[in-house]
Amino acid sequence: MLQEAGASAVAVRRPAELEAVDGLVIPGGESTTMWKLAETFDMLEPLRLRIKEGMPAYGSCAGMIMLSDRIQDGIEGQQTIGGIDMVVRRNAFGRQVDSFESDLDFAGERVHAVFIRAPWVESVGADVEVLGRAEPGDRIVAVRQGPLLATSFHPELTGDTRVHRYFVSMVNSRGSSR
Ligand code: GLN
């Protein structure tokens, strides 16, 4: 999806690989596993540092959880990278069987969104822009704070590159973050 959106994409698993990129996508998956692996591979502090320095990052689903300053319904001791001034509730839309798809407005464009055991955003700070909401409940599911973007849904599963293009243009408009 990143390649289609005009970026050259590489996998980031180690601090040296993180050093080499201008922006980072933190995909869906499982946020407690991501946290534990990030600690095991000494990635948590380097990630926090790059985010603090202003590296653009986009987190979808578990990635949204990782970019959130505060979480609800995490496991004991669960940490995030943080960066976006918001509270995210894990598994808020329900269990795996409650996964669903819906059409919603993302930054003014109609997109088809896939939610898989997805979180929602409970609340945001003053500097966070709400880019999208979803039924049920008109919940916040897409946000941006400066160079940081997060969605509860998985645009990489629909073949529609607009959300990734939105992120790539955030990275390009910033140039190198260092
Ligand atoms: N429920 C997962 C978590 O807590 C996120 C699910 C996903 O990324 N699709 O991390």
XYZ file of N, CA and C and ligand atoms in Angstrom:
544
model
N 0.833 -1.203 0.000
C 0.000 0.000 0.000
C 0.869 1.255 0.000
N 1.957 1.223 0.772
C 2.849 2.388 0.813
C 3.531 2.605 -0.531
N 3.952 1.496 -1.129
C 4.601 1.580 -2.429
C 3.648 2.174 -3.471
N 2.399 1.688 -3.448
C 1.389 2.224 -4.364
C 1.130 3.694 -4.108
N 1.313 4.096 -2.865
C 1.093 5.496 -2.507
C 2.337 6.348 -2.772
N 3.377 5.751 -3.373
C 4.534 6.529 -3.802
C 5.717 6.517 -2.854
N 5.615 5.740 -1.768
C 6.732 5.688 -0.821
C 7.591 4.463 -1.120
N 8.844 4.475 -0.681
C 9.600 3.231 -0.727
C 9.568 2.661 0.688
N 9.044 1.428 0.773
C 8.737 0.846 2.087
C 9.765 -0.198 2.490
N 10.199 -0.147 3.725
C 11.083 -1.171 4.286
C 10.511 -1.609 5.638
N 10.847 -2.832 6.037
C 10.402 -3.308 7.341
C 11.306 -2.733 8.424
N 10.713 -2.345 9.546
C 11.483 -1.808 10.667
C 11.326 -2.749 11.857
N 12.414 -3.411 12.199
C 12.386 -4.340 13.336
C 13.434 -4.019 14.381
N 14.436 -3.234 14.000
C 15.554 -2.928 14.896
C 15.805 -1.426 14.924
N 16.458 -0.955 15.994
C 16.730 0.482 16.089
C 17.451 1.051 14.858
N 18.409 0.319 14.283
C 19.144 0.848 13.123
C 18.207 1.044 11.929
N 17.238 0.147 11.787
C 16.279 0.283 10.685
C 15.355 1.473 10.919
N 15.034 1.716 12.168
C 14.198 2.867 12.516
C 14.918 4.172 12.183
N 16.224 4.192 12.440
C 17.031 5.382 12.156
C 16.954 5.801 10.697
N 16.755 4.794 9.816
C 16.888 5.043 8.379
C 15.614 5.559 7.710
N 14.491 5.587 8.422
C 13.237 5.941 7.744
C 12.795 7.376 8.066
N 11.989 7.937 7.135
C 11.447 9.288 7.318
C 10.072 9.273 7.981
N 9.448 8.093 7.972
C 8.128 7.973 8.576
C 7.891 6.515 8.899
N 6.941 6.256 9.780
C 6.721 4.883 10.244
C 5.236 4.541 10.233
N 4.914 3.362 9.698
C 3.560 2.827 9.835
C 3.589 1.724 10.884
N 2.728 1.859 11.869
C 2.571 0.798 12.869
C 1.242 0.122 12.555
N 1.304 -1.100 12.038
C 0.090 -1.722 11.500
C -0.787 -2.309 12.599
N -1.860 -2.939 12.177
C -2.693 -3.673 13.116
C -1.981 -4.927 13.581
N -2.576 -5.583 14.516
C -1.971 -6.775 15.102
C -2.489 -6.905 16.514
N -1.588 -6.932 17.452
C -1.998 -7.103 18.839
C -1.081 -6.240 19.709
N -1.666 -5.262 20.355
C -0.850 -4.221 20.986
C -0.060 -4.725 22.192
N -0.568 -5.731 22.912
C 0.206 -6.221 24.061
C 1.455 -6.950 23.559
N 1.306 -7.681 22.450
C 2.453 -8.364 21.837
C 3.453 -7.344 21.294
N 2.916 -6.300 20.655
C 3.805 -5.259 20.119
C 4.611 -4.609 21.242
N 3.922 -4.313 22.342
C 4.614 -3.701 23.484
C 5.723 -4.613 23.992
N 5.382 -5.920 24.197
C 6.387 -6.844 24.748
C 7.566 -7.023 23.796
N 7.270 -7.158 22.492
C 8.357 -7.312 21.516
C 9.193 -6.036 21.435
N 8.526 -4.887 21.495
C 9.266 -3.618 21.432
C 10.232 -3.515 22.611
N 9.790 -3.992 23.777
C 10.692 -3.984 24.941
C 11.829 -4.980 24.743
N 11.495 -6.200 24.330
C 12.493 -7.257 24.161
C 13.581 -6.859 23.162
N 13.164 -6.169 22.084
C 14.121 -5.814 21.037
C 14.655 -4.384 21.201
N 14.487 -3.842 22.418
C 14.987 -2.488 22.711
C 14.527 -1.445 21.697
N 13.262 -1.549 21.344
C 12.705 -0.601 20.378
C 11.844 0.487 21.027
N 11.382 0.250 22.250
C 10.399 1.163 22.828
C 10.957 2.578 22.996
N 12.142 2.683 23.604
C 12.715 4.020 23.814
C 13.119 4.688 22.499
N 13.798 3.946 21.573
C 14.084 4.563 20.267
C 12.816 5.048 19.550
N 11.740 4.280 19.638
C 10.479 4.703 19.009
C 9.966 5.982 19.670
N 10.000 6.001 20.995
C 9.527 7.198 21.708
C 10.358 8.425 21.340
N 11.663 8.200 21.210
C 12.558 9.312 20.876
C 12.262 9.866 19.488
N 12.143 8.962 18.501
C 11.869 9.441 17.127
C 10.538 10.186 17.063
N 9.540 9.655 17.764
C 8.219 10.312 17.770
C 8.345 11.701 18.410
N 9.098 11.762 19.477
C 9.304 13.035 20.178
C 10.022 14.050 19.291
N 10.952 13.524 18.453
C 11.692 14.392 17.528
C 10.842 14.859 16.362
N 9.640 14.264 16.223
C 8.744 14.733 15.166
C 8.625 13.819 13.963
N 9.124 12.586 14.063
C 8.954 11.657 12.940
C 7.473 11.411 12.687
N 6.996 11.536 11.427
C 5.613 11.201 11.128
C 5.366 9.703 11.341
N 4.237 9.384 11.931
C 3.887 7.981 12.127
C 2.389 7.814 11.939
N 2.038 6.655 11.414
C 0.625 6.314 11.229
C 0.360 4.967 11.889
N -0.571 4.922 12.810
C -0.926 3.675 13.473
C -2.347 3.277 13.145
N -2.533 2.024 12.677
C -3.902 1.531 12.465
C -4.192 0.434 13.478
N -5.357 0.525 14.084
C -5.861 -0.467 15.031
C -4.883 -0.672 16.193
N -4.187 -1.804 16.296
C -3.208 -1.945 17.374
C -2.173 -0.819 17.302
N -1.861 -0.366 16.087
C -0.936 0.757 15.905
C -1.475 2.048 16.511
N -2.810 2.231 16.417
C -3.438 3.388 17.066
C -3.233 3.317 18.575
N -3.408 2.110 19.120
C -3.200 1.915 20.561
C -1.765 2.292 20.923
N -0.800 1.856 20.087
C 0.612 2.131 20.376
C 0.936 3.629 20.356
N 0.182 4.410 19.553
C 0.470 5.849 19.463
C -0.298 6.673 20.490
N -1.122 6.001 21.290
C -1.960 6.728 22.234
C -1.222 7.004 23.546
N -1.386 8.202 24.074
C -0.757 8.537 25.356
C -1.362 7.749 26.512
N -2.656 7.449 26.416
C -3.334 6.743 27.517
C -4.271 5.690 26.945
N -4.327 4.514 27.605
C -5.230 3.466 27.123
C -6.132 2.961 28.246
N -7.276 2.438 27.824
C -8.180 1.752 28.740
C -8.311 0.304 28.292
N -8.562 -0.569 29.276
C -8.708 -2.005 29.013
C -7.434 -2.632 28.444
N -6.292 -2.046 28.794
C -5.025 -2.703 28.490
C -4.795 -3.823 29.488
N -3.772 -4.650 29.262
C -3.422 -5.656 30.263
C -2.526 -4.996 31.317
N -2.349 -5.676 32.408
C -1.512 -5.191 33.515
C -0.154 -4.692 32.997
N 0.150 -3.439 33.274
C 1.473 -2.905 32.929
C 1.665 -2.526 31.469
N 0.622 -2.677 30.654
C 0.796 -2.442 29.206
C 1.215 -1.010 28.917
N 2.286 -0.868 28.141
C 2.786 0.454 27.781
C 2.587 0.722 26.301
N 2.582 1.992 25.964
C 2.505 2.383 24.560
C 3.730 3.226 24.224
N 3.868 3.524 22.936
C 4.895 4.489 22.527
C 4.392 5.884 22.912
N 3.130 6.132 22.638
C 2.525 7.421 22.928
C 2.834 8.447 21.861
N 2.318 9.653 22.048
C 2.537 10.733 21.095
C 1.256 11.510 20.827
N 0.142 10.770 20.746
C -1.142 11.443 20.514
C -1.865 11.589 21.853
N -2.253 12.837 22.131
C -2.906 13.168 23.396
C -4.364 12.704 23.364
N -4.551 11.417 23.671
C -5.902 10.854 23.632
C -5.978 9.631 24.548
N -7.212 9.222 24.819
C -7.467 7.966 25.531
C -8.087 7.004 24.532
N -7.458 5.841 24.356
C -7.971 4.818 23.434
C -8.411 3.605 24.241
N -9.611 3.118 23.918
C -10.101 1.919 24.609
C -9.887 0.693 23.718
N -9.103 -0.248 24.228
C -8.829 -1.485 23.478
C -10.094 -2.315 23.333
N -10.217 -3.001 22.197
C -11.310 -3.955 21.947
C -12.681 -3.330 22.206
N -12.784 -2.010 21.982
C -13.983 -1.289 22.396
C -15.223 -1.708 21.613
N -15.047 -2.028 20.331
C -16.203 -2.405 19.513
C -16.644 -3.843 19.772
N -15.942 -4.546 20.678
C -16.350 -5.908 21.008
C -15.286 -6.913 20.638
N -15.680 -8.159 20.664
C -14.728 -9.243 20.449
C -14.481 -9.478 18.964
N -13.633 -10.456 18.669
C -13.292 -10.769 17.276
C -14.548 -10.966 16.425
N -15.557 -11.649 16.999
C -16.788 -11.920 16.236
C -17.601 -10.654 15.976
N -17.302 -9.582 16.707
C -18.023 -8.332 16.485
C -17.325 -7.442 15.455
N -16.308 -7.984 14.783
C -15.622 -7.231 13.739
C -16.645 -6.866 12.655
N -16.461 -5.718 12.018
C -17.458 -5.251 11.059
C -16.821 -4.305 10.039
N -17.607 -3.997 9.001
C -17.163 -3.041 7.992
C -18.213 -1.948 7.877
N -17.776 -0.730 7.612
C -18.762 0.330 7.380
C -18.144 1.444 6.556
N -19.014 2.244 5.945
C -18.555 3.409 5.183
C -18.554 4.610 6.117
N -17.506 5.401 6.017
C -17.443 6.591 6.867
C -16.634 7.688 6.188
N -16.744 8.892 6.734
C -15.976 10.015 6.205
C -14.628 10.077 6.898
N -13.550 10.039 6.080
C -12.191 10.200 6.604
C -11.622 11.462 5.973
N -11.345 12.450 6.784
C -10.787 13.718 6.291
C -11.569 14.214 5.070
N -12.892 14.102 5.150
C -13.736 14.633 4.088
C -13.954 13.703 2.901
N -13.393 12.502 2.943
C -13.595 11.559 1.841
C -14.311 10.320 2.348
N -15.232 9.810 1.543
C -15.970 8.615 1.926
C -15.067 7.396 1.736
N -14.839 6.614 2.768
C -14.008 5.406 2.642
C -14.747 4.206 3.223
N -14.377 3.041 2.745
C -14.907 1.800 3.298
C -13.927 1.320 4.358
N -14.417 1.144 5.582
C -13.509 0.862 6.698
C -13.755 -0.529 7.276
N -12.652 -1.244 7.521
C -12.716 -2.588 8.099
C -12.233 -2.521 9.550
N -13.094 -2.951 10.468
C -12.770 -2.922 11.898
C -12.618 -4.356 12.394
N -11.454 -4.692 12.940
C -11.210 -6.048 13.438
C -10.813 -5.958 14.913
N -11.721 -6.364 15.761
C -11.499 -6.255 17.206
C -10.861 -4.901 17.540
N -11.552 -3.879 17.072
C -10.944 -2.554 16.988
C -11.125 -1.736 18.264
N -10.167 -0.834 18.484
C -10.319 0.142 19.559
C -11.148 1.334 19.076
N -11.633 2.173 20.001
C -12.115 3.498 19.611
C -11.451 4.520 20.500
N -11.593 5.775 20.107
C -10.984 6.858 20.872
C -12.034 7.398 21.837
N -11.742 7.308 23.110
C -12.675 7.778 24.140
C -12.690 9.296 24.229
N -11.505 9.879 24.180
C -11.432 11.334 24.319
C -10.113 11.827 23.739
N -10.118 13.072 23.294
C -8.908 13.661 22.719
C -8.590 14.990 23.378
N -7.306 15.337 23.395
C -6.868 16.639 23.891
C -7.100 17.720 22.843
N -6.849 18.968 23.244
C -7.179 20.123 22.411
C -6.416 20.158 21.087
N -5.226 19.538 21.033
C -4.419 19.615 19.816
C -4.706 18.488 18.834
N -5.662 17.644 19.170
C -5.956 16.490 18.311
C -7.150 16.800 17.421
N -6.944 16.576 16.109
C -7.998 16.802 15.126
C -8.727 15.482 14.886
N -10.045 15.490 14.982
C -10.826 14.284 14.701
C -11.084 14.223 13.200
N -10.631 13.131 12.550
C -10.762 13.008 11.091
C -11.879 12.069 10.681
N -12.386 11.251 11.623
C -13.440 10.326 11.238
C -14.147 9.737 12.437
N -15.433 9.449 12.221
C -16.250 8.804 13.256
C -17.001 7.657 12.635
N -17.388 6.676 13.474
C -18.100 5.509 12.955
C -19.303 5.173 13.825
N -20.325 4.629 13.162
C -21.418 3.984 13.886
C -20.909 2.603 14.262
N -21.353 1.947 15.283
C -22.347 2.451 16.225
C -21.758 3.454 17.209
N -22.563 4.453 17.540
C -22.200 5.353 18.633
C -21.488 6.622 18.212
N -21.289 6.807 16.877
C -20.583 7.994 16.406
C -19.228 8.137 17.106
N -18.547 7.013 17.243
C -17.270 6.986 17.957
C -16.146 7.564 17.104
N -15.170 8.178 17.761
C -14.002 8.702 17.047
C -13.119 7.530 16.627
N -12.838 7.427 15.313
C -12.024 6.311 14.813
C -10.851 6.756 13.945
N -10.704 8.063 13.753
C -9.543 8.553 12.999
C -9.145 9.909 13.565
N -7.861 10.063 13.848
C -7.370 11.301 14.460
C -6.006 11.674 13.902
N -5.703 12.952 14.061
C -4.370 13.427 13.699
C -3.916 14.454 14.725
N -2.662 14.332 15.110
C -2.032 15.375 15.926
C -0.682 15.678 15.294
N -0.599 16.786 14.585
C 0.648 17.143 13.904
C 1.085 16.038 12.960
N 2.295 15.479 13.145
C 2.802 14.449 12.240
C 2.293 13.042 12.562
N 1.378 12.925 13.498
C 0.908 11.599 13.910
C -0.539 11.376 13.477
N -0.766 10.219 12.857
C -2.081 9.863 12.318
C -2.469 8.510 12.894
N -3.746 8.317 13.223
C -4.170 7.006 13.715
C -5.603 6.719 13.290
N -5.840 5.457 12.920
C -7.202 5.016 12.602
C -7.498 3.706 13.336
N -8.751 3.541 13.758
C -9.174 2.277 14.379
C -9.300 1.169 13.351
N -9.461 1.570 12.089
C -9.733 0.599 11.026
C -8.487 0.307 10.205
N -8.618 -0.640 9.280
C -7.492 -1.194 8.516
C -7.592 -0.839 7.040
N -7.132 0.320 6.606
C -7.259 0.655 5.184
C -6.434 -0.255 4.276
N -5.429 -0.933 4.843
C -4.586 -1.799 3.998
C -5.357 -3.020 3.497
N -6.538 -3.275 4.033
C -7.291 -4.465 3.637
C -8.289 -4.210 2.514
N -8.485 -2.957 2.135
C -9.532 -2.657 1.157
C -9.006 -2.429 -0.253
N -7.687 -2.257 -0.406
C -7.142 -1.949 -1.725
C -7.275 -0.472 -2.077
N -7.877 0.298 -1.205
C -8.043 1.750 -1.406
C -6.862 2.448 -0.735
N -6.052 3.135 -1.555
C -4.795 3.679 -1.008
C -4.932 5.095 -0.434
N -6.144 5.626 -0.353
C -6.246 7.055 0.000
C -5.724 7.388 1.399
N -5.955 6.505 2.366
C -5.472 6.816 3.716
C -3.934 6.780 3.735
N -3.356 5.778 3.046
C -1.892 5.716 2.964
C -1.342 6.920 2.194
N -2.049 7.334 1.149
C -1.611 8.528 0.408
C -1.651 9.758 1.307
N -2.684 9.833 2.119
C -2.795 10.950 3.062
C -1.562 10.963 3.968
N -1.175 9.771 4.455
C -0.007 9.701 5.344
C 1.286 10.020 4.588
N 1.437 9.473 3.390
C 2.661 9.738 2.620
C 2.784 11.234 2.341
N 1.667 11.899 2.075
C 1.773 13.341 1.844
C 2.122 14.077 3.137
N 1.706 13.548 4.282
C 2.158 14.136 5.561
C 3.674 14.026 5.683
N 4.210 12.853 5.319
C 5.662 12.637 5.420
C 6.388 13.555 4.441
N 5.885 13.612 3.186
C 6.538 14.433 2.166
C 6.509 15.913 2.522
N 5.394 16.366 3.077
C 5.274 17.798 3.354
C 6.212 18.198 4.481
N 6.663 17.220 5.217
C 7.548 17.478 6.330
C 9.017 17.399 5.940
N 9.261 16.722 4.800
C 10.652 16.469 4.420
C 11.238 15.485 5.410
N 12.545 15.503 5.560
C 13.154 14.639 6.544
C 12.838 15.191 7.923
N 12.522 14.292 8.850
C 12.161 14.760 10.191
C 13.387 15.105 11.012
N 14.587 14.902 10.459
C 15.785 15.275 11.233
C 16.669 16.227 10.439
N -7.426 -5.912 19.659
C -6.089 -5.657 19.220
C -5.254 -5.045 20.330
O -5.674 -4.851 21.400
C -6.052 -4.794 17.981
C -6.693 -5.496 16.814
C -6.176 -5.087 15.472
O -5.108 -4.492 15.328
N -6.906 -5.452 14.457
O -4.141 -4.738 20.141
